[in-house]
């Protein structure tokens, strides 16, 4: 019994210090995806969008957010499969994937992660100037504020907004 109490106190102390180790979304574990997509931007976890959104995005790589991100056929097929196999609706055991899918209307296909109803709601209290400052650039730059985003952890305890500090959600 003493061991359980001690363990419980240690876990609570770690979380109070901002430590979190359980991913909210499945971490990226595909080297080709990291190389190809991560060479231009943060390699977003596939579980942050449903497959229909990834398919829409992949079908327009020649105009990928005003950049030509075209891929050779083999790479395109490999990355499309990875995104579809690991999309939000196939990762509902992860909190963020589940909430993203649940926030969408039937047949809704978001254009980006930051435009999903869930993400809009999660960021609504943050002042626009904090999001648009040069160190952040926009909601698309997850890693600028979410210090553990690369591990699939988007806990509020791990948010540090540049030129503002740690985020405290009241």
mmCIF file with all atom_site columns, C-alpha atoms in Angstrom:
data_model
loop_
_atom_site.group_PDB
_atom_site.id
_atom_site.type_symbol
_atom_site.label_atom_id
_atom_site.label_alt_id
_atom_site.label_comp_id
_atom_site.label_asym_id
_atom_site.label_entity_id
_atom_site.label_seq_id
_atom_site.pdbx_PDB_ins_code
_atom_site.Cartn_x
_atom_site.Cartn_y
_atom_site.Cartn_z
_atom_site.occupancy
_atom_site.B_iso_or_equiv
_atom_site.pdbx_formal_charge
_atom_site.auth_seq_id
_atom_site.auth_comp_id
_atom_site.auth_asym_id
_atom_site.auth_atom_id
_atom_site.pdbx_PDB_model_num
ATOM 1   C CA . UNK A 1 1   ? 0.000   0.000  0.000   1.00 0.00 ? 1   UNK A CA 1
ATOM 2   C CA . UNK A 1 2   ? 2.834   2.411  0.865   1.00 0.00 ? 2   UNK A CA 1
ATOM 3   C CA . UNK A 1 3   ? 4.397   1.672  -2.517  1.00 0.00 ? 3   UNK A CA 1
ATOM 4   C CA . UNK A 1 4   ? 1.172   2.631  -4.345  1.00 0.00 ? 4   UNK A CA 1
ATOM 5   C CA . UNK A 1 5   ? 0.889   5.885  -2.401  1.00 0.00 ? 5   UNK A CA 1
ATOM 6   C CA . UNK A 1 6   ? 4.532   6.733  -3.142  1.00 0.00 ? 6   UNK A CA 1
ATOM 7   C CA . UNK A 1 7   ? 4.094   5.886  -6.832  1.00 0.00 ? 7   UNK A CA 1
ATOM 8   C CA . UNK A 1 8   ? 0.957   8.015  -7.028  1.00 0.00 ? 8   UNK A CA 1
ATOM 9   C CA . UNK A 1 9   ? 2.741   10.968 -5.417  1.00 0.00 ? 9   UNK A CA 1
ATOM 10  C CA . UNK A 1 10  ? 5.673   10.640 -7.828  1.00 0.00 ? 10  UNK A CA 1
ATOM 11  C CA . UNK A 1 11  ? 3.406   10.548 -10.874 1.00 0.00 ? 11  UNK A CA 1
ATOM 12  C CA . UNK A 1 12  ? 1.487   13.597 -9.647  1.00 0.00 ? 12  UNK A CA 1
ATOM 13  C CA . UNK A 1 13  ? 4.744   15.458 -9.016  1.00 0.00 ? 13  UNK A CA 1
ATOM 14  C CA . UNK A 1 14  ? 5.998   14.692 -12.522 1.00 0.00 ? 14  UNK A CA 1
ATOM 15  C CA . UNK A 1 15  ? 2.783   15.960 -14.110 1.00 0.00 ? 15  UNK A CA 1
ATOM 16  C CA . UNK A 1 16  ? 2.814   19.073 -11.905 1.00 0.00 ? 16  UNK A CA 1
ATOM 17  C CA . UNK A 1 17  ? 6.253   19.866 -13.331 1.00 0.00 ? 17  UNK A CA 1
ATOM 18  C CA . UNK A 1 18  ? 4.876   19.718 -16.868 1.00 0.00 ? 18  UNK A CA 1
ATOM 19  C CA . UNK A 1 19  ? 6.149   16.250 -17.665 1.00 0.00 ? 19  UNK A CA 1
ATOM 20  C CA . UNK A 1 20  ? 3.917   14.184 -19.876 1.00 0.00 ? 20  UNK A CA 1
ATOM 21  C CA . UNK A 1 21  ? 4.870   11.086 -21.773 1.00 0.00 ? 21  UNK A CA 1
ATOM 22  C CA . UNK A 1 22  ? 1.681   9.680  -23.237 1.00 0.00 ? 22  UNK A CA 1
ATOM 23  C CA . UNK A 1 23  ? 1.140   10.728 -26.850 1.00 0.00 ? 23  UNK A CA 1
ATOM 24  C CA . UNK A 1 24  ? -2.149  12.429 -27.731 1.00 0.00 ? 24  UNK A CA 1
ATOM 25  C CA . UNK A 1 25  ? -1.678  11.291 -31.321 1.00 0.00 ? 25  UNK A CA 1
ATOM 26  C CA . UNK A 1 26  ? 0.455   8.501  -32.782 1.00 0.00 ? 26  UNK A CA 1
ATOM 27  C CA . UNK A 1 27  ? 4.010   9.797  -33.309 1.00 0.00 ? 27  UNK A CA 1
ATOM 28  C CA . UNK A 1 28  ? 5.487   9.824  -36.807 1.00 0.00 ? 28  UNK A CA 1
ATOM 29  C CA . UNK A 1 29  ? 7.519   6.662  -37.425 1.00 0.00 ? 29  UNK A CA 1
ATOM 30  C CA . UNK A 1 30  ? 8.226   6.832  -41.125 1.00 0.00 ? 30  UNK A CA 1
ATOM 31  C CA . UNK A 1 31  ? 11.657  8.000  -42.246 1.00 0.00 ? 31  UNK A CA 1
ATOM 32  C CA . UNK A 1 32  ? 10.566  8.720  -45.821 1.00 0.00 ? 32  UNK A CA 1
ATOM 33  C CA . UNK A 1 33  ? 7.703   10.901 -44.575 1.00 0.00 ? 33  UNK A CA 1
ATOM 34  C CA . UNK A 1 34  ? 10.048  12.753 -42.205 1.00 0.00 ? 34  UNK A CA 1
ATOM 35  C CA . UNK A 1 35  ? 12.578  13.246 -45.023 1.00 0.00 ? 35  UNK A CA 1
ATOM 36  C CA . UNK A 1 36  ? 10.122  14.367 -47.708 1.00 0.00 ? 36  UNK A CA 1
ATOM 37  C CA . UNK A 1 37  ? 7.578   16.363 -45.723 1.00 0.00 ? 37  UNK A CA 1
ATOM 38  C CA . UNK A 1 38  ? 9.773   17.328 -42.802 1.00 0.00 ? 38  UNK A CA 1
ATOM 39  C CA . UNK A 1 39  ? 12.324  18.947 -45.103 1.00 0.00 ? 39  UNK A CA 1
ATOM 40  C CA . UNK A 1 40  ? 9.921   21.895 -45.586 1.00 0.00 ? 40  UNK A CA 1
ATOM 41  C CA . UNK A 1 41  ? 7.769   21.903 -42.446 1.00 0.00 ? 41  UNK A CA 1
ATOM 42  C CA . UNK A 1 42  ? 7.030   20.072 -39.247 1.00 0.00 ? 42  UNK A CA 1
ATOM 43  C CA . UNK A 1 43  ? 6.161   16.456 -40.176 1.00 0.00 ? 43  UNK A CA 1
ATOM 44  C CA . UNK A 1 44  ? 2.587   16.443 -38.903 1.00 0.00 ? 44  UNK A CA 1
ATOM 45  C CA . UNK A 1 45  ? 1.270   13.223 -37.438 1.00 0.00 ? 45  UNK A CA 1
ATOM 46  C CA . UNK A 1 46  ? -1.134  11.526 -39.870 1.00 0.00 ? 46  UNK A CA 1
ATOM 47  C CA . UNK A 1 47  ? -3.582  11.157 -36.966 1.00 0.00 ? 47  UNK A CA 1
ATOM 48  C CA . UNK A 1 48  ? -4.218  14.905 -37.054 1.00 0.00 ? 48  UNK A CA 1
ATOM 49  C CA . UNK A 1 49  ? -6.408  14.612 -40.174 1.00 0.00 ? 49  UNK A CA 1
ATOM 50  C CA . UNK A 1 50  ? -8.848  12.066 -41.563 1.00 0.00 ? 50  UNK A CA 1
ATOM 51  C CA . UNK A 1 51  ? -7.861  10.148 -44.686 1.00 0.00 ? 51  UNK A CA 1
ATOM 52  C CA . UNK A 1 52  ? -10.185 12.158 -46.946 1.00 0.00 ? 52  UNK A CA 1
ATOM 53  C CA . UNK A 1 53  ? -8.252  15.321 -46.015 1.00 0.00 ? 53  UNK A CA 1
ATOM 54  C CA . UNK A 1 54  ? -4.878  13.653 -46.626 1.00 0.00 ? 54  UNK A CA 1
ATOM 55  C CA . UNK A 1 55  ? -6.143  12.388 -49.997 1.00 0.00 ? 55  UNK A CA 1
ATOM 56  C CA . UNK A 1 56  ? -7.303  15.889 -50.930 1.00 0.00 ? 56  UNK A CA 1
ATOM 57  C CA . UNK A 1 57  ? -3.943  17.354 -49.908 1.00 0.00 ? 57  UNK A CA 1
ATOM 58  C CA . UNK A 1 58  ? -1.944  14.704 -51.740 1.00 0.00 ? 58  UNK A CA 1
ATOM 59  C CA . UNK A 1 59  ? -4.005  15.185 -54.920 1.00 0.00 ? 59  UNK A CA 1
ATOM 60  C CA . UNK A 1 60  ? -2.832  18.804 -55.163 1.00 0.00 ? 60  UNK A CA 1
ATOM 61  C CA . UNK A 1 61  ? 0.871   18.648 -54.312 1.00 0.00 ? 61  UNK A CA 1
ATOM 62  C CA . UNK A 1 62  ? 1.780   20.872 -57.253 1.00 0.00 ? 62  UNK A CA 1
ATOM 63  C CA . UNK A 1 63  ? 0.051   23.663 -55.292 1.00 0.00 ? 63  UNK A CA 1
ATOM 64  C CA . UNK A 1 64  ? 0.730   22.582 -51.705 1.00 0.00 ? 64  UNK A CA 1
ATOM 65  C CA . UNK A 1 65  ? 0.115   25.770 -49.738 1.00 0.00 ? 65  UNK A CA 1
ATOM 66  C CA . UNK A 1 66  ? 1.572   27.848 -52.599 1.00 0.00 ? 66  UNK A CA 1
ATOM 67  C CA . UNK A 1 67  ? 4.551   25.528 -53.056 1.00 0.00 ? 67  UNK A CA 1
ATOM 68  C CA . UNK A 1 68  ? 5.206   22.784 -55.576 1.00 0.00 ? 68  UNK A CA 1
ATOM 69  C CA . UNK A 1 69  ? 5.690   19.664 -53.442 1.00 0.00 ? 69  UNK A CA 1
ATOM 70  C CA . UNK A 1 70  ? 5.328   17.159 -56.283 1.00 0.00 ? 70  UNK A CA 1
ATOM 71  C CA . UNK A 1 71  ? 6.739   13.684 -55.703 1.00 0.00 ? 71  UNK A CA 1
ATOM 72  C CA . UNK A 1 72  ? 7.805   10.828 -57.940 1.00 0.00 ? 72  UNK A CA 1
ATOM 73  C CA . UNK A 1 73  ? 5.173   8.085  -58.318 1.00 0.00 ? 73  UNK A CA 1
ATOM 74  C CA . UNK A 1 74  ? 6.753   5.587  -55.942 1.00 0.00 ? 74  UNK A CA 1
ATOM 75  C CA . UNK A 1 75  ? 7.254   8.141  -53.157 1.00 0.00 ? 75  UNK A CA 1
ATOM 76  C CA . UNK A 1 76  ? 3.721   9.474  -53.701 1.00 0.00 ? 76  UNK A CA 1
ATOM 77  C CA . UNK A 1 77  ? 2.223   5.986  -53.347 1.00 0.00 ? 77  UNK A CA 1
ATOM 78  C CA . UNK A 1 78  ? 4.311   5.165  -50.264 1.00 0.00 ? 78  UNK A CA 1
ATOM 79  C CA . UNK A 1 79  ? 3.468   8.421  -48.478 1.00 0.00 ? 79  UNK A CA 1
ATOM 80  C CA . UNK A 1 80  ? -0.215  8.281  -49.440 1.00 0.00 ? 80  UNK A CA 1
ATOM 81  C CA . UNK A 1 81  ? -0.451  4.774  -48.003 1.00 0.00 ? 81  UNK A CA 1
ATOM 82  C CA . UNK A 1 82  ? 1.316   5.856  -44.798 1.00 0.00 ? 82  UNK A CA 1
ATOM 83  C CA . UNK A 1 83  ? -1.010  8.846  -44.349 1.00 0.00 ? 83  UNK A CA 1
ATOM 84  C CA . UNK A 1 84  ? -4.132  6.782  -45.030 1.00 0.00 ? 84  UNK A CA 1
ATOM 85  C CA . UNK A 1 85  ? -3.073  3.844  -42.856 1.00 0.00 ? 85  UNK A CA 1
ATOM 86  C CA . UNK A 1 86  ? -2.385  6.189  -39.934 1.00 0.00 ? 86  UNK A CA 1
ATOM 87  C CA . UNK A 1 87  ? -5.086  8.836  -40.412 1.00 0.00 ? 87  UNK A CA 1
ATOM 88  C CA . UNK A 1 88  ? -7.245  10.172 -37.582 1.00 0.00 ? 88  UNK A CA 1
ATOM 89  C CA . UNK A 1 89  ? -10.194 7.823  -38.032 1.00 0.00 ? 89  UNK A CA 1
ATOM 90  C CA . UNK A 1 90  ? -7.822  4.847  -37.891 1.00 0.00 ? 90  UNK A CA 1
ATOM 91  C CA . UNK A 1 91  ? -6.216  6.114  -34.669 1.00 0.00 ? 91  UNK A CA 1
ATOM 92  C CA . UNK A 1 92  ? -9.282  6.821  -32.560 1.00 0.00 ? 92  UNK A CA 1
ATOM 93  C CA . UNK A 1 93  ? -7.575  5.326  -29.497 1.00 0.00 ? 93  UNK A CA 1
ATOM 94  C CA . UNK A 1 94  ? -5.517  8.544  -29.376 1.00 0.00 ? 94  UNK A CA 1
ATOM 95  C CA . UNK A 1 95  ? -7.260  11.479 -27.724 1.00 0.00 ? 95  UNK A CA 1
ATOM 96  C CA . UNK A 1 96  ? -6.498  14.148 -30.352 1.00 0.00 ? 96  UNK A CA 1
ATOM 97  C CA . UNK A 1 97  ? -7.312  11.920 -33.329 1.00 0.00 ? 97  UNK A CA 1
ATOM 98  C CA . UNK A 1 98  ? -10.625 10.989 -31.741 1.00 0.00 ? 98  UNK A CA 1
ATOM 99  C CA . UNK A 1 99  ? -11.524 14.595 -30.988 1.00 0.00 ? 99  UNK A CA 1
ATOM 100 C CA . UNK A 1 100 ? -10.555 15.814 -34.454 1.00 0.00 ? 100 UNK A CA 1
ATOM 101 C CA . UNK A 1 101 ? -12.749 13.207 -36.143 1.00 0.00 ? 101 UNK A CA 1
ATOM 102 C CA . UNK A 1 102 ? -15.600 13.862 -33.692 1.00 0.00 ? 102 UNK A CA 1
ATOM 103 C CA . UNK A 1 103 ? -15.480 17.597 -34.424 1.00 0.00 ? 103 UNK A CA 1
ATOM 104 C CA . UNK A 1 104 ? -16.070 17.160 -38.157 1.00 0.00 ? 104 UNK A CA 1
ATOM 105 C CA . UNK A 1 105 ? -19.473 17.207 -39.799 1.00 0.00 ? 105 UNK A CA 1
ATOM 106 C CA . UNK A 1 106 ? -20.330 14.168 -41.940 1.00 0.00 ? 106 UNK A CA 1
ATOM 107 C CA . UNK A 1 107 ? -18.524 14.397 -45.289 1.00 0.00 ? 107 UNK A CA 1
ATOM 108 C CA . UNK A 1 108 ? -16.520 17.458 -44.144 1.00 0.00 ? 108 UNK A CA 1
ATOM 109 C CA . UNK A 1 109 ? -13.024 17.501 -45.648 1.00 0.00 ? 109 UNK A CA 1
ATOM 110 C CA . UNK A 1 110 ? -10.765 20.003 -43.900 1.00 0.00 ? 110 UNK A CA 1
ATOM 111 C CA . UNK A 1 111 ? -8.150  21.850 -45.960 1.00 0.00 ? 111 UNK A CA 1
ATOM 112 C CA . UNK A 1 112 ? -5.596  21.739 -43.160 1.00 0.00 ? 112 UNK A CA 1
ATOM 113 C CA . UNK A 1 113 ? -5.097  20.636 -39.568 1.00 0.00 ? 113 UNK A CA 1
ATOM 114 C CA . UNK A 1 114 ? -5.455  24.177 -38.250 1.00 0.00 ? 114 UNK A CA 1
ATOM 115 C CA . UNK A 1 115 ? -8.899  24.574 -39.870 1.00 0.00 ? 115 UNK A CA 1
ATOM 116 C CA . UNK A 1 116 ? -10.510 21.547 -38.239 1.00 0.00 ? 116 UNK A CA 1
ATOM 117 C CA . UNK A 1 117 ? -13.252 22.613 -35.802 1.00 0.00 ? 117 UNK A CA 1
ATOM 118 C CA . UNK A 1 118 ? -11.347 20.947 -32.957 1.00 0.00 ? 118 UNK A CA 1
ATOM 119 C CA . UNK A 1 119 ? -8.150  22.914 -33.605 1.00 0.00 ? 119 UNK A CA 1
ATOM 120 C CA . UNK A 1 120 ? -10.020 26.186 -34.088 1.00 0.00 ? 120 UNK A CA 1
ATOM 121 C CA . UNK A 1 121 ? -11.745 25.630 -30.732 1.00 0.00 ? 121 UNK A CA 1
ATOM 122 C CA . UNK A 1 122 ? -8.498  24.669 -28.944 1.00 0.00 ? 122 UNK A CA 1
ATOM 123 C CA . UNK A 1 123 ? -6.758  27.875 -30.091 1.00 0.00 ? 123 UNK A CA 1
ATOM 124 C CA . UNK A 1 124 ? -9.640  30.357 -29.798 1.00 0.00 ? 124 UNK A CA 1
ATOM 125 C CA . UNK A 1 125 ? -8.400  31.946 -26.550 1.00 0.00 ? 125 UNK A CA 1
ATOM 126 C CA . UNK A 1 126 ? -4.915  32.698 -27.848 1.00 0.00 ? 126 UNK A CA 1
ATOM 127 C CA . UNK A 1 127 ? -4.381  36.275 -28.956 1.00 0.00 ? 127 UNK A CA 1
ATOM 128 C CA . UNK A 1 128 ? -3.854  36.614 -32.705 1.00 0.00 ? 128 UNK A CA 1
ATOM 129 C CA . UNK A 1 129 ? -0.602  38.578 -32.259 1.00 0.00 ? 129 UNK A CA 1
ATOM 130 C CA . UNK A 1 130 ? 0.925   35.623 -30.384 1.00 0.00 ? 130 UNK A CA 1
ATOM 131 C CA . UNK A 1 131 ? 0.028   33.266 -33.247 1.00 0.00 ? 131 UNK A CA 1
ATOM 132 C CA . UNK A 1 132 ? 1.156   35.556 -36.079 1.00 0.00 ? 132 UNK A CA 1
ATOM 133 C CA . UNK A 1 133 ? 4.430   36.751 -34.547 1.00 0.00 ? 133 UNK A CA 1
ATOM 134 C CA . UNK A 1 134 ? 7.545   35.899 -36.585 1.00 0.00 ? 134 UNK A CA 1
ATOM 135 C CA . UNK A 1 135 ? 8.684   33.172 -34.165 1.00 0.00 ? 135 UNK A CA 1
ATOM 136 C CA . UNK A 1 136 ? 5.393   31.299 -34.589 1.00 0.00 ? 136 UNK A CA 1
ATOM 137 C CA . UNK A 1 137 ? 4.089   32.419 -38.025 1.00 0.00 ? 137 UNK A CA 1
ATOM 138 C CA . UNK A 1 138 ? 0.709   30.707 -37.658 1.00 0.00 ? 138 UNK A CA 1
ATOM 139 C CA . UNK A 1 139 ? -1.235  27.774 -36.261 1.00 0.00 ? 139 UNK A CA 1
ATOM 140 C CA . UNK A 1 140 ? 0.426   25.524 -38.825 1.00 0.00 ? 140 UNK A CA 1
ATOM 141 C CA . UNK A 1 141 ? 3.741   25.746 -36.926 1.00 0.00 ? 141 UNK A CA 1
ATOM 142 C CA . UNK A 1 142 ? 2.854   23.396 -34.051 1.00 0.00 ? 142 UNK A CA 1
ATOM 143 C CA . UNK A 1 143 ? 6.404   22.906 -32.819 1.00 0.00 ? 143 UNK A CA 1
ATOM 144 C CA . UNK A 1 144 ? 6.865   26.647 -32.197 1.00 0.00 ? 144 UNK A CA 1
ATOM 145 C CA . UNK A 1 145 ? 4.687   26.433 -29.069 1.00 0.00 ? 145 UNK A CA 1
ATOM 146 C CA . UNK A 1 146 ? 4.049   22.731 -28.464 1.00 0.00 ? 146 UNK A CA 1
ATOM 147 C CA . UNK A 1 147 ? 7.481   21.718 -27.200 1.00 0.00 ? 147 UNK A CA 1
ATOM 148 C CA . UNK A 1 148 ? 6.713   17.991 -27.374 1.00 0.00 ? 148 UNK A CA 1
ATOM 149 C CA . UNK A 1 149 ? 4.734   17.965 -30.643 1.00 0.00 ? 149 UNK A CA 1
ATOM 150 C CA . UNK A 1 150 ? 7.391   15.844 -32.334 1.00 0.00 ? 150 UNK A CA 1
ATOM 151 C CA . UNK A 1 151 ? 6.554   13.066 -29.845 1.00 0.00 ? 151 UNK A CA 1
ATOM 152 C CA . UNK A 1 152 ? 2.818   13.332 -30.539 1.00 0.00 ? 152 UNK A CA 1
ATOM 153 C CA . UNK A 1 153 ? 2.248   15.100 -27.219 1.00 0.00 ? 153 UNK A CA 1
ATOM 154 C CA . UNK A 1 154 ? 0.181   18.297 -27.353 1.00 0.00 ? 154 UNK A CA 1
ATOM 155 C CA . UNK A 1 155 ? -0.502  18.672 -23.640 1.00 0.00 ? 155 UNK A CA 1
ATOM 156 C CA . UNK A 1 156 ? -1.221  22.187 -22.389 1.00 0.00 ? 156 UNK A CA 1
ATOM 157 C CA . UNK A 1 157 ? 1.502   21.587 -19.798 1.00 0.00 ? 157 UNK A CA 1
ATOM 158 C CA . UNK A 1 158 ? 4.062   21.521 -22.605 1.00 0.00 ? 158 UNK A CA 1
ATOM 159 C CA . UNK A 1 159 ? 3.054   24.770 -24.315 1.00 0.00 ? 159 UNK A CA 1
ATOM 160 C CA . UNK A 1 160 ? 5.550   27.630 -24.294 1.00 0.00 ? 160 UNK A CA 1
ATOM 161 C CA . UNK A 1 161 ? 4.597   30.496 -26.570 1.00 0.00 ? 161 UNK A CA 1
ATOM 162 C CA . UNK A 1 162 ? 7.594   32.524 -27.807 1.00 0.00 ? 162 UNK A CA 1
ATOM 163 C CA . UNK A 1 163 ? 7.730   36.030 -26.280 1.00 0.00 ? 163 UNK A CA 1
ATOM 164 C CA . UNK A 1 164 ? 4.916   35.065 -23.912 1.00 0.00 ? 164 UNK A CA 1
ATOM 165 C CA . UNK A 1 165 ? 5.949   32.008 -21.907 1.00 0.00 ? 165 UNK A CA 1
ATOM 166 C CA . UNK A 1 166 ? 4.106   29.040 -20.579 1.00 0.00 ? 166 UNK A CA 1
ATOM 167 C CA . UNK A 1 167 ? 0.434   28.861 -21.508 1.00 0.00 ? 167 UNK A CA 1
ATOM 168 C CA . UNK A 1 168 ? -1.948  28.730 -18.566 1.00 0.00 ? 168 UNK A CA 1
ATOM 169 C CA . UNK A 1 169 ? -5.494  27.894 -19.665 1.00 0.00 ? 169 UNK A CA 1
ATOM 170 C CA . UNK A 1 170 ? -7.836  29.430 -17.112 1.00 0.00 ? 170 UNK A CA 1
#
